[in-house]
Structure formats: structure tokens, C-alpha cells
CSV table of C-alpha atoms in Angstrom, one decimal:
chain,number,residue,atom,x,y,z
I,194,UNK,CA,123.6,131.0,94.1
I,195,UNK,CA,126.1,128.5,95.9
I,196,UNK,CA,123.1,126.3,96.7
I,197,UNK,CA,122.0,126.4,93.3
I,198,UNK,CA,125.3,125.5,91.8
I,199,UNK,CA,125.8,122.5,94.4
I,200,UNK,CA,122.4,120.8,93.2
I,201,UNK,CA,123.3,121.3,89.6
I,202,UNK,CA,126.6,119.6,90.5
I,203,UNK,CA,124.9,116.9,92.4
I,204,UNK,CA,122.3,116.2,89.6
I,205,UNK,CA,125.3,115.6,87.3
I,206,UNK,CA,126.5,112.8,89.8
I,207,UNK,CA,130.0,114.9,90.2
I,208,UNK,CA,131.9,113.7,93.3
I,209,UNK,CA,132.6,116.5,95.6
I,210,UNK,CA,135.3,115.8,98.1
I,211,UNK,CA,136.6,116.9,101.4
I,212,UNK,CA,140.2,116.0,102.1
I,213,UNK,CA,140.4,114.0,99.0
I,214,UNK,CA,137.0,111.7,100.2
I,215,UNK,CA,134.2,111.4,98.0
I,216,UNK,CA,131.0,112.9,99.9
I,217,UNK,CA,127.6,111.1,99.7
I,218,UNK,CA,125.2,112.9,97.2
I,219,UNK,CA,122.3,112.7,99.8
I,220,UNK,CA,123.7,113.0,103.3
I,221,UNK,CA,124.2,116.3,104.7
I,222,UNK,CA,127.2,114.8,106.8
I,223,UNK,CA,128.7,111.6,108.1
I,224,UNK,CA,128.6,111.0,111.7
I,225,UNK,CA,130.0,107.8,113.6
I,226,UNK,CA,130.2,106.2,117.0
I,227,UNK,CA,132.7,103.5,117.6
I,228,UNK,CA,132.7,101.6,121.0
I,229,UNK,CA,135.1,99.1,122.0
I,230,UNK,CA,134.9,97.2,125.4
I,231,UNK,CA,137.8,95.2,126.8
I,232,UNK,CA,138.0,95.9,130.5
I,233,UNK,CA,134.9,93.7,131.8
I,234,UNK,CA,134.8,93.4,135.9
I,235,UNK,CA,132.5,90.5,136.2
I,236,UNK,CA,132.8,88.5,132.9
I,237,UNK,CA,135.9,87.6,130.8
I,238,UNK,CA,138.1,90.1,129.7
I,239,UNK,CA,138.7,90.9,126.0
I,240,UNK,CA,142.0,91.5,124.2
I,241,UNK,CA,141.0,93.3,121.1
I,242,UNK,CA,137.9,95.1,121.2
I,243,UNK,CA,139.3,98.5,122.1
I,244,UNK,CA,142.1,98.2,119.1
I,245,UNK,CA,139.1,97.3,116.9
I,246,UNK,CA,137.2,100.4,117.8
I,247,UNK,CA,140.3,102.5,117.3
I,248,UNK,CA,140.9,101.1,113.8
I,249,UNK,CA,137.5,101.4,112.7
I,250,UNK,CA,137.5,105.1,113.9
I,251,UNK,CA,140.5,105.7,112.0
I,252,UNK,CA,138.8,104.2,108.9
I,253,UNK,CA,135.8,106.2,109.1
I,254,UNK,CA,137.9,109.5,109.6
I,255,UNK,CA,139.5,108.6,106.2
I,256,UNK,CA,136.0,108.2,104.9
I,257,UNK,CA,135.1,111.8,106.0
I,258,UNK,CA,133.2,110.8,109.2
I,259,UNK,CA,133.1,113.0,112.4
I,260,UNK,CA,133.9,110.0,114.7
I,261,UNK,CA,133.3,109.7,118.4
I,262,UNK,CA,135.5,106.9,120.0
I,263,UNK,CA,134.2,105.3,123.1
I,264,UNK,CA,136.3,102.7,125.3
I,265,UNK,CA,135.5,100.5,128.0
I,266,UNK,CA,132.1,101.9,128.7
I,267,UNK,CA,130.0,101.1,131.7
I,268,UNK,CA,126.3,101.3,131.6
I,269,UNK,CA,126.0,104.9,132.6
I,270,UNK,CA,128.8,105.9,130.2
I,271,UNK,CA,127.3,104.0,127.3
I,272,UNK,CA,124.1,105.7,127.8
I,273,UNK,CA,125.7,109.2,128.0
I,274,UNK,CA,127.7,108.3,124.8
I,275,UNK,CA,124.7,107.4,123.1
I,276,UNK,CA,122.9,110.7,123.9
I,277,UNK,CA,125.9,112.6,122.6
I,278,UNK,CA,125.7,110.6,119.2
I,279,UNK,CA,122.0,111.4,119.1
I,280,UNK,CA,122.6,115.2,119.4
I,281,UNK,CA,125.3,115.0,116.7
I,282,UNK,CA,122.7,113.4,114.0
I,283,UNK,CA,120.8,115.8,112.0
I,284,UNK,CA,118.0,114.8,109.4
I,285,UNK,CA,119.5,113.4,106.2
I,286,UNK,CA,122.7,112.2,107.7
I,287,UNK,CA,124.5,109.2,107.4
I,288,UNK,CA,125.1,107.6,110.9
I,289,UNK,CA,127.6,104.6,111.2
I,290,UNK,CA,127.6,102.8,114.8
I,291,UNK,CA,130.5,100.1,115.5
I,292,UNK,CA,130.5,98.0,118.5
I,293,UNK,CA,133.2,95.5,119.4
I,294,UNK,CA,132.8,93.7,122.9
I,295,UNK,CA,130.6,91.1,124.5
I,296,UNK,CA,127.1,90.7,122.9
I,297,UNK,CA,124.5,88.5,124.2
I,298,UNK,CA,121.1,87.2,122.7
I,299,UNK,CA,118.1,86.8,125.1
I,300,UNK,CA,114.8,85.5,123.3
I,301,UNK,CA,115.9,86.7,120.2
I,302,UNK,CA,117.0,90.2,121.2
I,303,UNK,CA,120.4,91.4,121.1
I,304,UNK,CA,122.2,93.1,124.0
I,305,UNK,CA,125.4,95.0,123.9
I,306,UNK,CA,127.4,94.3,127.4
I,307,UNK,CA,128.7,97.4,129.1
I,308,UNK,CA,132.1,96.8,131.3
I,309,UNK,CA,130.0,96.5,134.6
I,310,UNK,CA,127.4,94.0,133.3
I,311,UNK,CA,126.7,91.6,136.4
I,312,UNK,CA,127.8,87.9,136.5
I,313,UNK,CA,124.3,86.4,135.8
I,314,UNK,CA,123.2,82.8,136.5
I,315,UNK,CA,120.5,80.8,135.6
I,316,UNK,CA,117.1,82.6,136.0
I,317,UNK,CA,118.7,86.1,136.1
I,318,UNK,CA,118.0,87.1,132.6
I,319,UNK,CA,116.6,90.4,133.6
I,320,UNK,CA,119.7,91.4,135.5
I,321,UNK,CA,121.3,91.3,131.9
I,322,UNK,CA,118.7,93.1,130.1
I,323,UNK,CA,118.6,95.8,132.7
I,324,UNK,CA,122.2,96.3,132.8
I,325,UNK,CA,122.9,96.4,128.9
I,326,UNK,CA,122.0,98.3,125.8
I,327,UNK,CA,119.5,96.8,123.6
I,328,UNK,CA,120.6,97.0,120.0
I,329,UNK,CA,117.1,97.3,118.5
I,330,UNK,CA,117.0,100.6,120.4
I,331,UNK,CA,119.8,101.9,118.8
I,332,UNK,CA,118.1,101.4,115.4
I,333,UNK,CA,115.1,103.1,116.7
I,334,UNK,CA,117.1,106.0,117.9
I,335,UNK,CA,118.7,106.5,114.5
I,336,UNK,CA,115.2,106.5,112.9
I,337,UNK,CA,113.7,108.9,115.2
I,338,UNK,CA,116.7,111.6,114.5
I,339,UNK,CA,115.7,110.7,110.7
I,340,UNK,CA,119.3,109.7,109.8
I,341,UNK,CA,118.7,108.9,106.0
I,342,UNK,CA,121.2,105.9,106.0
I,343,UNK,CA,122.1,104.0,109.2
I,344,UNK,CA,124.8,101.5,109.2
I,345,UNK,CA,125.5,99.2,112.3
I,346,UNK,CA,128.3,97.1,112.6
I,347,UNK,CA,128.6,94.2,115.5
I,348,UNK,CA,132.1,92.6,116.1
I,349,UNK,CA,130.6,90.8,119.2
I,350,UNK,CA,129.8,87.2,118.0
I,351,UNK,CA,131.6,85.6,120.8
I,352,UNK,CA,131.4,83.0,123.4
I,353,UNK,CA,128.7,83.0,126.1
I,354,UNK,CA,130.5,85.3,128.7
I,355,UNK,CA,128.1,84.1,131.7
I,356,UNK,CA,129.3,80.5,131.4
I,357,UNK,CA,131.1,79.1,134.7
I,358,UNK,CA,132.3,75.9,135.5
I,359,UNK,CA,129.9,74.3,138.0
I,360,UNK,CA,127.0,76.8,137.4
I,361,UNK,CA,124.1,76.9,135.1
I,362,UNK,CA,124.4,79.8,132.7
I,363,UNK,CA,122.0,82.4,132.1
I,364,UNK,CA,119.4,81.4,129.1
I,365,UNK,CA,120.6,83.0,126.0
I,366,UNK,CA,123.4,82.8,123.7
I,367,UNK,CA,127.0,84.1,123.2
I,368,UNK,CA,126.9,86.4,120.0
I,369,UNK,CA,124.0,88.2,118.5
I,370,UNK,CA,120.7,87.0,116.9
I,371,UNK,CA,119.9,88.1,113.4
I,372,UNK,CA,118.2,91.5,112.9
I,373,UNK,CA,116.1,90.8,110.0
I,374,UNK,CA,113.2,93.1,110.6
I,375,UNK,CA,114.8,96.4,109.9
I,376,UNK,CA,113.3,99.4,108.6
I,377,UNK,CA,114.1,100.9,105.2
I,378,UNK,CA,117.6,102.8,105.0
I,379,UNK,CA,119.2,100.4,107.7
I,380,UNK,CA,122.2,98.2,106.8
I,381,UNK,CA,123.8,95.8,109.6
I,382,UNK,CA,126.7,93.7,109.6
I,383,UNK,CA,127.7,90.8,112.1
I,384,UNK,CA,131.0,89.3,112.5
I,385,UNK,CA,129.8,85.8,112.2
I,386,UNK,CA,126.6,83.9,111.6
I,387,UNK,CA,124.2,82.2,113.9
I,388,UNK,CA,125.5,79.7,116.0
I,389,UNK,CA,129.0,80.9,115.0
I,390,UNK,CA,131.9,82.5,117.1
I,391,UNK,CA,134.1,85.2,115.8
I,392,UNK,CA,137.9,84.7,115.9
I,393,UNK,CA,140.1,87.3,117.5
I,394,UNK,CA,143.2,85.5,115.8
I,395,UNK,CA,144.2,82.9,113.5
I,396,UNK,CA,146.6,81.3,115.7
I,397,UNK,CA,149.1,82.2,118.5
I,398,UNK,CA,151.5,83.5,116.1
I,399,UNK,CA,149.0,85.7,114.8
I,400,UNK,CA,150.3,89.2,116.2
I,401,UNK,CA,147.5,91.5,114.2
I,402,UNK,CA,145.9,93.9,117.0
I,403,UNK,CA,142.7,93.6,115.4
I,404,UNK,CA,140.0,90.7,115.2
I,405,UNK,CA,139.8,88.6,111.9
I,406,UNK,CA,136.7,90.4,111.0
I,407,UNK,CA,137.5,94.0,111.7
I,408,UNK,CA,140.9,94.0,110.1
I,409,UNK,CA,139.4,92.7,107.0
I,410,UNK,CA,136.3,94.9,107.2
I,411,UNK,CA,138.1,98.0,107.7
I,412,UNK,CA,140.4,97.2,104.9
I,413,UNK,CA,137.4,96.8,102.5
I,414,UNK,CA,135.6,99.9,103.5
I,415,UNK,CA,138.4,101.8,102.1
I,416,UNK,CA,138.3,100.2,98.7
I,417,UNK,CA,137.0,102.8,96.0
I,418,UNK,CA,133.8,102.1,94.0
I,419,UNK,CA,132.7,99.2,96.4
I,420,UNK,CA,129.1,99.7,97.6
I,421,UNK,CA,128.0,98.5,101.2
I,422,UNK,CA,126.7,95.2,99.8
I,423,UNK,CA,130.0,94.5,97.9
I,424,UNK,CA,132.2,95.6,101.1
I,425,UNK,CA,130.1,93.1,103.2
I,426,UNK,CA,130.2,90.3,100.4
I,427,UNK,CA,133.9,90.5,100.0
I,428,UNK,CA,134.5,90.6,103.8
I,429,UNK,CA,132.3,87.4,104.3
I,430,UNK,CA,134.3,85.6,101.4
I,431,UNK,CA,137.5,86.7,103.0
I,432,UNK,CA,137.0,86.0,106.6
I,433,UNK,CA,135.4,82.7,106.0
I,434,UNK,CA,138.5,81.6,103.8
I,435,UNK,CA,140.8,82.8,106.5
I,436,UNK,CA,138.7,80.9,109.3
I,437,UNK,CA,138.6,77.6,107.1
I,438,UNK,CA,142.5,77.6,107.2
I,439,UNK,CA,142.3,76.9,111.0
I,440,UNK,CA,139.2,74.8,110.6
I,441,UNK,CA,136.9,77.2,112.1
I,442,UNK,CA,133.4,78.4,110.7
I,443,UNK,CA,133.1,82.2,110.6
I,444,UNK,CA,130.9,83.4,108.1
I,445,UNK,CA,129.7,87.3,108.6
I,446,UNK,CA,126.4,88.1,107.5
I,447,UNK,CA,124.6,91.3,106.7
I,448,UNK,CA,121.0,92.6,106.3
I,449,UNK,CA,120.4,95.2,103.8
I,450,UNK,CA,117.2,97.6,103.8
I,451,UNK,CA,118.9,100.2,101.8
I,452,UNK,CA,116.5,101.7,98.8
I,453,UNK,CA,119.6,102.5,96.8
I,454,UNK,CA,123.4,101.9,96.8
I,455,UNK,CA,125.8,103.6,99.3
I,456,UNK,CA,129.2,104.3,98.5
I,457,UNK,CA,131.2,105.3,101.5
I,458,UNK,CA,134.6,105.4,99.6
I,459,UNK,CA,133.8,107.1,96.3
I,460,UNK,CA,133.6,105.7,92.9
I,461,UNK,CA,136.3,103.8,91.2
I,462,UNK,CA,138.4,105.3,88.9
I,463,UNK,CA,137.1,105.2,85.3
I,464,UNK,CA,133.7,104.6,86.3
I,465,UNK,CA,130.9,107.0,85.7
I,466,UNK,CA,128.6,108.1,88.8
I,467,UNK,CA,124.9,107.7,89.6
I,468,UNK,CA,122.7,110.8,89.1
I,469,UNK,CA,121.8,112.5,92.5
I,470,UNK,CA,119.2,114.5,94.1
I,471,UNK,CA,117.9,115.9,97.3
I,472,UNK,CA,115.9,113.6,99.5
I,473,UNK,CA,113.1,112.3,99.4
I,474,UNK,CA,113.3,111.7,95.6
I,475,UNK,CA,114.8,108.2,94.8
I,476,UNK,CA,117.6,107.0,92.5
I,477,UNK,CA,118.4,104.3,90.2
I,478,UNK,CA,118.4,100.9,92.2
I,479,UNK,CA,122.1,99.8,91.4
I,480,UNK,CA,125.4,101.5,90.1
I,481,UNK,CA,125.2,103.5,87.0
I,482,UNK,CA,127.5,103.4,83.9
I,483,UNK,CA,126.7,106.7,82.3
I,484,UNK,CA,126.1,110.3,83.3
I,485,UNK,CA,122.8,111.8,82.5
I,486,UNK,CA,122.4,115.3,81.4
I,487,UNK,CA,121.3,118.2,83.9
I,488,UNK,CA,117.4,118.1,84.3
I,489,UNK,CA,115.7,121.4,83.9
I,490,UNK,CA,114.6,121.4,87.6
I,491,UNK,CA,116.2,120.9,91.1
I,492,UNK,CA,115.1,117.3,91.3
I,493,UNK,CA,115.3,114.2,89.2
I,494,UNK,CA,112.8,111.6,88.5
I,495,UNK,CA,115.2,108.6,88.5
I,496,UNK,CA,113.4,105.3,88.3
I,497,UNK,CA,113.8,102.3,90.5
I,498,UNK,CA,113.3,98.9,89.1
I,499,UNK,CA,112.2,95.6,90.5
I,500,UNK,CA,113.1,92.1,88.7
I,501,UNK,CA,111.2,89.0,88.9
I,502,UNK,CA,111.8,85.8,87.1
I,503,UNK,CA,109.1,83.3,85.5
I,504,UNK,CA,109.3,80.4,82.9
I,505,UNK,CA,109.6,82.9,80.0
I,506,UNK,CA,112.4,85.2,81.1
I,507,UNK,CA,112.5,88.3,83.2
I,508,UNK,CA,109.9,90.9,84.0
I,509,UNK,CA,111.3,94.4,84.9
I,510,UNK,CA,109.0,97.0,86.3
I,511,UNK,CA,110.2,100.6,86.5
I,512,UNK,CA,108.8,102.8,89.1
I,513,UNK,CA,108.7,106.6,88.8
I,514,UNK,CA,107.8,109.5,91.5
I,515,UNK,CA,106.5,111.7,89.0
I,516,UNK,CA,104.1,111.3,85.9
I,517,UNK,CA,105.6,110.4,82.7
I,518,UNK,CA,104.1,110.6,79.2
I,519,UNK,CA,106.4,107.8,77.6
I,520,UNK,CA,109.3,105.7,78.6
I,521,UNK,CA,112.2,104.0,76.5
I,522,UNK,CA,115.1,101.8,77.4
I,523,UNK,CA,118.0,99.8,76.0
I,524,UNK,CA,120.6,97.7,77.3
I,525,UNK,CA,123.6,100.1,77.5
I,526,UNK,CA,125.5,100.6,74.4
I,527,UNK,CA,123.3,98.3,72.2
I,528,UNK,CA,121.2,99.8,69.7
I,529,UNK,CA,118.4,102.4,69.8
I,530,UNK,CA,116.0,103.1,72.6
I,531,UNK,CA,113.0,101.2,72.3
I,532,UNK,CA,109.3,102.5,73.5
I,533,UNK,CA,107.7,100.5,76.2
I,534,UNK,CA,104.3,101.4,74.7
I,535,UNK,CA,101.1,102.2,76.4
I,536,UNK,CA,98.5,100.5,78.7
I,537,UNK,CA,94.7,100.8,78.5
I,538,UNK,CA,94.6,103.2,81.5
I,539,UNK,CA,94.4,106.8,81.8
I,540,UNK,CA,96.9,108.7,84.4
I,541,UNK,CA,94.6,110.8,86.4
I,542,UNK,CA,97.5,113.1,86.7
I,543,UNK,CA,98.1,113.9,83.1
I,544,UNK,CA,94.7,112.8,81.7
I,545,UNK,CA,96.7,110.6,79.1
I,546,UNK,CA,97.2,107.0,78.4
I,547,UNK,CA,99.5,105.7,81.0
I,548,UNK,CA,103.0,104.4,79.4
I,549,UNK,CA,103.6,100.7,80.2
I,550,UNK,CA,106.3,100.6,83.1
I,551,UNK,CA,107.5,97.2,82.5
I,552,UNK,CA,109.5,95.4,80.0
I,553,UNK,CA,110.6,91.7,79.4
I,554,UNK,CA,114.3,90.2,79.0
I,555,UNK,CA,115.0,86.7,77.9
I,556,UNK,CA,115.9,84.0,80.5
I,557,UNK,CA,119.4,84.0,79.4
I,558,UNK,CA,119.8,87.8,79.7
I,559,UNK,CA,123.4,88.6,80.8
I,560,UNK,CA,124.4,91.1,83.5
I,561,UNK,CA,124.6,94.7,82.3
I,562,UNK,CA,123.1,98.0,82.5
I,563,UNK,CA,119.7,99.1,81.4
I,564,UNK,CA,119.5,102.7,80.5
I,565,UNK,CA,116.0,104.3,81.0
I,566,UNK,CA,114.6,107.6,79.9
I,567,UNK,CA,111.2,109.2,80.0
I,568,UNK,CA,109.2,112.2,78.6
I,569,UNK,CA,108.1,114.6,81.6
I,570,UNK,CA,104.8,116.3,81.8
I,571,UNK,CA,106.6,119.2,79.9
I,572,UNK,CA,107.4,117.1,76.9
I,573,UNK,CA,111.0,117.1,77.7
I,574,UNK,CA,113.2,113.8,77.7
I,575,UNK,CA,114.8,113.2,80.8
I,576,UNK,CA,117.7,110.7,81.2
I,577,UNK,CA,118.9,108.0,80.4
I,578,UNK,CA,119.0,106.7,84.1
I,579,UNK,CA,121.4,103.7,84.4
I,580,UNK,CA,120.0,100.6,86.2
I,581,UNK,CA,122.3,97.9,87.0
I,582,UNK,CA,121.0,94.4,86.1
I,583,UNK,CA,122.4,91.3,88.0
I,584,UNK,CA,120.5,88.0,87.0
I,585,UNK,CA,122.1,86.1,90.0
I,586,UNK,CA,121.4,88.8,92.6
I,587,UNK,CA,118.1,89.7,91.0
I,588,UNK,CA,116.9,85.9,91.3
I,589,UNK,CA,117.9,85.5,94.9
I,590,UNK,CA,116.2,88.5,96.0
I,591,UNK,CA,113.0,87.9,94.4
I,592,UNK,CA,112.8,84.1,95.4
I,593,UNK,CA,113.7,85.3,98.9
I,594,UNK,CA,110.8,87.7,98.9
I,595,UNK,CA,108.4,84.9,97.8
I,596,UNK,CA,109.8,82.7,100.5
I,597,UNK,CA,109.0,85.2,102.9
I,598,UNK,CA,105.6,86.0,101.9
I,599,UNK,CA,104.5,82.3,101.6
I,600,UNK,CA,106.1,81.0,104.8
I,601,UNK,CA,103.1,78.9,105.6
I,602,UNK,CA,103.4,76.9,102.4
I,603,UNK,CA,107.1,75.7,103.1
I,604,UNK,CA,105.8,72.2,104.0
I,605,UNK,CA,102.8,70.1,103.5
I,606,UNK,CA,101.6,66.8,104.7
I,607,UNK,CA,100.1,64.0,103.1
I,608,UNK,CA,98.7,60.4,104.0
I,609,UNK,CA,99.8,57.9,101.4
I,610,UNK,CA,101.0,54.6,102.6
I,611,UNK,CA,102.1,56.3,105.9
I,612,UNK,CA,102.8,60.0,106.6
I,613,UNK,CA,104.7,62.2,103.9
I,614,UNK,CA,105.9,65.7,104.4
I,615,UNK,CA,106.4,67.3,101.0
I,616,UNK,CA,108.9,70.3,100.6
I,617,UNK,CA,108.2,71.2,97.0
I,618,UNK,CA,107.6,74.7,97.8
I,619,UNK,CA,111.1,75.1,99.0
I,620,UNK,CA,112.5,73.2,95.9
I,621,UNK,CA,110.8,75.7,93.5
I,622,UNK,CA,112.6,78.6,95.3
I,623,UNK,CA,115.9,76.7,96.3
I,624,UNK,CA,118.1,79.3,94.6
I,625,UNK,CA,117.6,81.8,97.3
I,626,UNK,CA,118.4,79.2,99.8
I,627,UNK,CA,121.9,78.1,101.2
I,628,UNK,CA,120.6,75.6,103.8
I,629,UNK,CA,117.6,74.0,105.0
I,630,UNK,CA,117.3,72.7,108.6
I,631,UNK,CA,114.2,70.6,110.0
I,632,UNK,CA,113.3,69.3,113.5
I,633,UNK,CA,110.9,66.4,113.8
I,634,UNK,CA,108.9,66.9,117.0
I,635,UNK,CA,111.2,69.4,118.0
I,636,UNK,CA,111.4,73.3,118.0
I,637,UNK,CA,115.3,73.3,117.4
I,638,UNK,CA,115.9,72.2,113.7
I,639,UNK,CA,118.8,70.0,114.2
I,640,UNK,CA,119.2,68.3,110.8
I,641,UNK,CA,119.8,69.5,107.3
I,642,UNK,CA,117.4,68.7,104.6
I,643,UNK,CA,119.4,68.3,101.2
I,644,UNK,CA,118.3,70.5,98.4
I,645,UNK,CA,118.8,70.1,94.8
I,646,UNK,CA,121.4,72.4,93.2
I,647,UNK,CA,120.2,75.8,91.7
I,648,UNK,CA,120.1,75.9,87.6
I,649,UNK,CA,120.2,79.7,86.8
I,650,UNK,CA,119.0,78.5,83.2
I,651,UNK,CA,115.8,77.4,84.7
I,652,UNK,CA,115.7,78.2,88.5
I,653,UNK,CA,112.2,76.8,89.3
I,654,UNK,CA,112.3,73.8,87.4
I,655,UNK,CA,111.3,70.5,89.0
I,656,UNK,CA,112.8,67.4,87.2
I,657,UNK,CA,112.4,63.6,87.5
I,658,UNK,CA,114.4,62.3,90.4
I,659,UNK,CA,114.4,65.3,92.3
I,660,UNK,CA,113.6,64.5,96.1
I,661,UNK,CA,110.4,66.3,96.9
I,662,UNK,CA,109.1,64.5,100.3
I,663,UNK,CA,110.3,62.3,103.0
I,664,UNK,CA,108.5,59.9,105.2
I,665,UNK,CA,107.7,60.4,108.6
I,666,UNK,CA,106.9,58.2,111.7
I,667,UNK,CA,103.0,57.8,112.2
I,668,UNK,CA,103.2,59.5,115.5
I,669,UNK,CA,104.9,62.6,114.3
I,670,UNK,CA,103.3,65.6,115.6
I,671,UNK,CA,105.0,68.8,113.9
I,672,UNK,CA,108.0,69.5,111.9
I,673,UNK,CA,110.1,72.8,112.7
I,674,UNK,CA,112.0,74.6,109.7
I,675,UNK,CA,114.5,77.2,109.4
I,676,UNK,CA,116.0,78.7,106.3
I,677,UNK,CA,119.5,80.1,106.0
I,678,UNK,CA,119.4,82.2,102.8
I,679,UNK,CA,122.3,82.8,100.4
I,680,UNK,CA,123.0,86.2,101.9
I,681,UNK,CA,123.5,84.6,105.3
I,682,UNK,CA,120.5,85.8,107.0
I,683,UNK,CA,118.3,83.1,108.8
I,684,UNK,CA,114.6,83.1,108.7
I,685,UNK,CA,112.5,82.7,111.9
I,686,UNK,CA,111.7,79.1,112.9
I,687,UNK,CA,108.5,78.2,111.4
I,688,UNK,CA,106.5,75.0,112.8
I,689,UNK,CA,104.0,73.0,110.8
I,690,UNK,CA,101.5,70.6,112.6
I,691,UNK,CA,101.0,67.3,111.0
I,692,UNK,CA,97.4,67.6,112.0
I,693,UNK,CA,96.9,69.9,109.0
I,694,UNK,CA,97.2,67.3,106.5
I,695,UNK,CA,95.5,65.6,103.3
I,696,UNK,CA,94.2,62.1,103.1
I,697,UNK,CA,94.2,62.0,99.4
């Protein structure tokens, strides 16, 4: 009876609370490990990492997490702490890992440095690898424990800890490399972007016990009604603005592989909540604005929407886990529901014509909420389910996906009164790009390629006068390219050889 009541309440999207904190609808419990390392023996000590871990621990406790706080961990202690963290996680949990301390990148892999890491020099990369914790391995462990949501936060983007006057440093980089290849259900945040260092303080008079990133991020986590993406975006903006005041470049980055939104601090006052259901069913892609009625069964077939922009406007495709006999929609609070119609295909599960799962929106459609409802196999109407439509975010996400899938087309070469390199493809999807860097006959992109501004009204338009190519020296062998996307993440460096060119 108690379990049945809980499921009904979850389906209604009601926020249950524990000690005044809203619990997530899907996770069985919240578990966190925060690690802060100050007292390094062989590399420079830090001042605020332990304070950062304690602050994050206190913050996460307020959000209903069972928190483990570990300080000044050597290699063995770090391993034992991670084992204890493993044992605390059960399938369906929300797991949160926070690390403040020295981090180091070697060949694109991130290592978290225990306090007894040796003072390595040139050619001793293996010493660092063997003595440190591989960040990717933490992701694997959380996946193996079947955590439904894994959140990893790294305040470790500092200078190279192995640099010494009069010696050549170990080959690698201070701070951490982007973690772009994350599995589904993982969200990671870094205190600074590639090639950037994170500030511990804004000036000598800055008495705040926490780093600039942690003091901001911890505060944003407690803001009600903000999902993880909003927390990361607000943190990025605020940290960047604070760093600008001291003429320092620090732009935190995040990498999002969440299927649905995650709210750690409940729903804002006055806002309605999203329908929820036990895993593995999926929920609406973004925050809802209305509460659906209780479904007849214990699970709901809430849709997920994908958005794509084309010359005529927007295509929106709805995905349902279970068969449907009909689909209707409307923009929230605007008119009656409209049927999507049917396509000339039989659904083998229902032996009836399949409802059209897509709708079209005009190119100037404004941000809002799409309400979707469907007729289930029993003939009952389910929903409406709210799906948030944000044109700018949807455009960036769609163009980013296209750029990732068409990386071999970023550049092309042509012989015409010399050697030309065309970057028309990048211009076509420029709305997803913050910066393009190229390197001519070097694997390190070392110059900025200026791109036209994004026009949200016609994002793919290429107009007269737009620069689409540049002239290269006739002996040029290859060009390297690196994209920084609008969300702050960075692509792999791609190389394009001039031997693959057209003579037309």
C-alpha cells in the first residue's frame, strides 16, 4: 500500500522532502564523495582545496546527500576512499563526486594527484600515471554500480605542479583535458576551460576561504528551481565575470550527457513539476509547466522530443516508449490541441496506422512549452506532458551534433590561382561555435579563424561578402582545426591534408 501510494505521488510529480529538501523522483538515494588535497609532499602545496571540499560537503548535505568528506589523501587512502564510495552506491542512485586539488593531463587523459605523487621530470610520465587516480576510471566505476545520475566536478585546473626552475617538466599539462566522450547519465563540470587556470582568489585582499569557482558553484547549487545545466551556465558566467575584473581568463566548462533535467534543489516556488516514473521509462526533455493527471498504470509513457532547424523552420520529433494510437499537441495555454495525423505505415504492435510523431514550428517560434498528449493502446488519453522549447539551445544542440557527425567535411581544398582552403561547412553551422582555431603545417591550432556572427532568424544563411576561404602557401601540407563550442567544450583536433584537394 505504501509503495503504491509513493508511485502515485511520483507520477503526479509531487516533491517529497526529507528535512525540507526535495528528493529526486528517480533516484533511490543521493550519495556524494568530496575530496580536497592541500598537503602535497613533493609538488607545491595548495591553500584552499580542503576548504573547498568541506564547503561542498556542507552544501550537498543541505541537498539531501549522504556525504563522505576525504582530506589530504595519499594514493592508498584515495583508493580505499573510492572503494567505500563504491560500496555506498546502489543501482538507481544519484552519485556526486567532487575533487579539489592538483590535476594533470597526460596524452588527453586526466589524473587526480594524491598527496604523495612523486616530483616527476621529463620522461617520467609513467610515474605520474602509476601514482595517481585516472578520472575516467571514476566514471567507469559509477557506471558499473549502475548509478542513474553521475555528477563529477573538478576544481583542479591549476598550473603544472611538476614545473621546476632548471629542469624540464614532465610532458603533460596542468589542469584537466575536456571529457567529451561521457556515457549517458553523466554530467561533468570543470572550474576552467582548456589552456586556462583557475583562480584561488581575486586579489591579496580576497579573504574568502574558497576558490573563485567553488564559492560560486556551491551557492548556485542551492538555488531552487535550477537544473544542472542552469547551475553550470550561471556559474560559468559569474566566474568569468569575476575573473575579468582582474584581467584573468577563466571560463568554467561542462559536459552534459543527461537524458532529462536534474534538479538538486527542488522546483522554484510557483512552478509546476514534471511527471515522474520509475526507471527505465523516460521523461519530458526539459522542465514542465503543468501537472498531468495520474495515469492508470504505475508507469507513464512520457515523450522525449528532438528538435532540428531547417530553412522552413523547426521540425520536432516525439519519441514514445510504448505504442500510441494518436498524438496531439499545442503550445501551452494557446488554443485547442491539434492532431498530428498519421503516416502510411502500420505499427506492428497495434496493427493500426502509426501516428505521425513529428510537428513543424515556424522559424520565428518563440521559447515556450509544448504540451503533448497521446491515446494509449486501451484508448485512454494520457497527458498532457510538457516539453520545454528553447530555440537558441535547440539550435546549438542540433548544429553541434551535425558538426560532430561531419567532422571530415570541416575543411576542403581547391587549386585556383594558388591553393585555397574552404571552411564553408563551419560557416553553415557557426551558431554552435564560439571559436575556430587552425594551425597551418602544425598539429597545434595556433591562430583564430574569424567566423561571421550567428543570425538566429536564418542561422544557416551564407550571404554575399561572408569570408568562406583563405589562401595558403603552395607548399602547405596540412591544416589542423580545433572548435570551441558555445557550451565551452572543445573538439578533438582534426587534421586535413592538402593532398586531398580538387583541381577544378
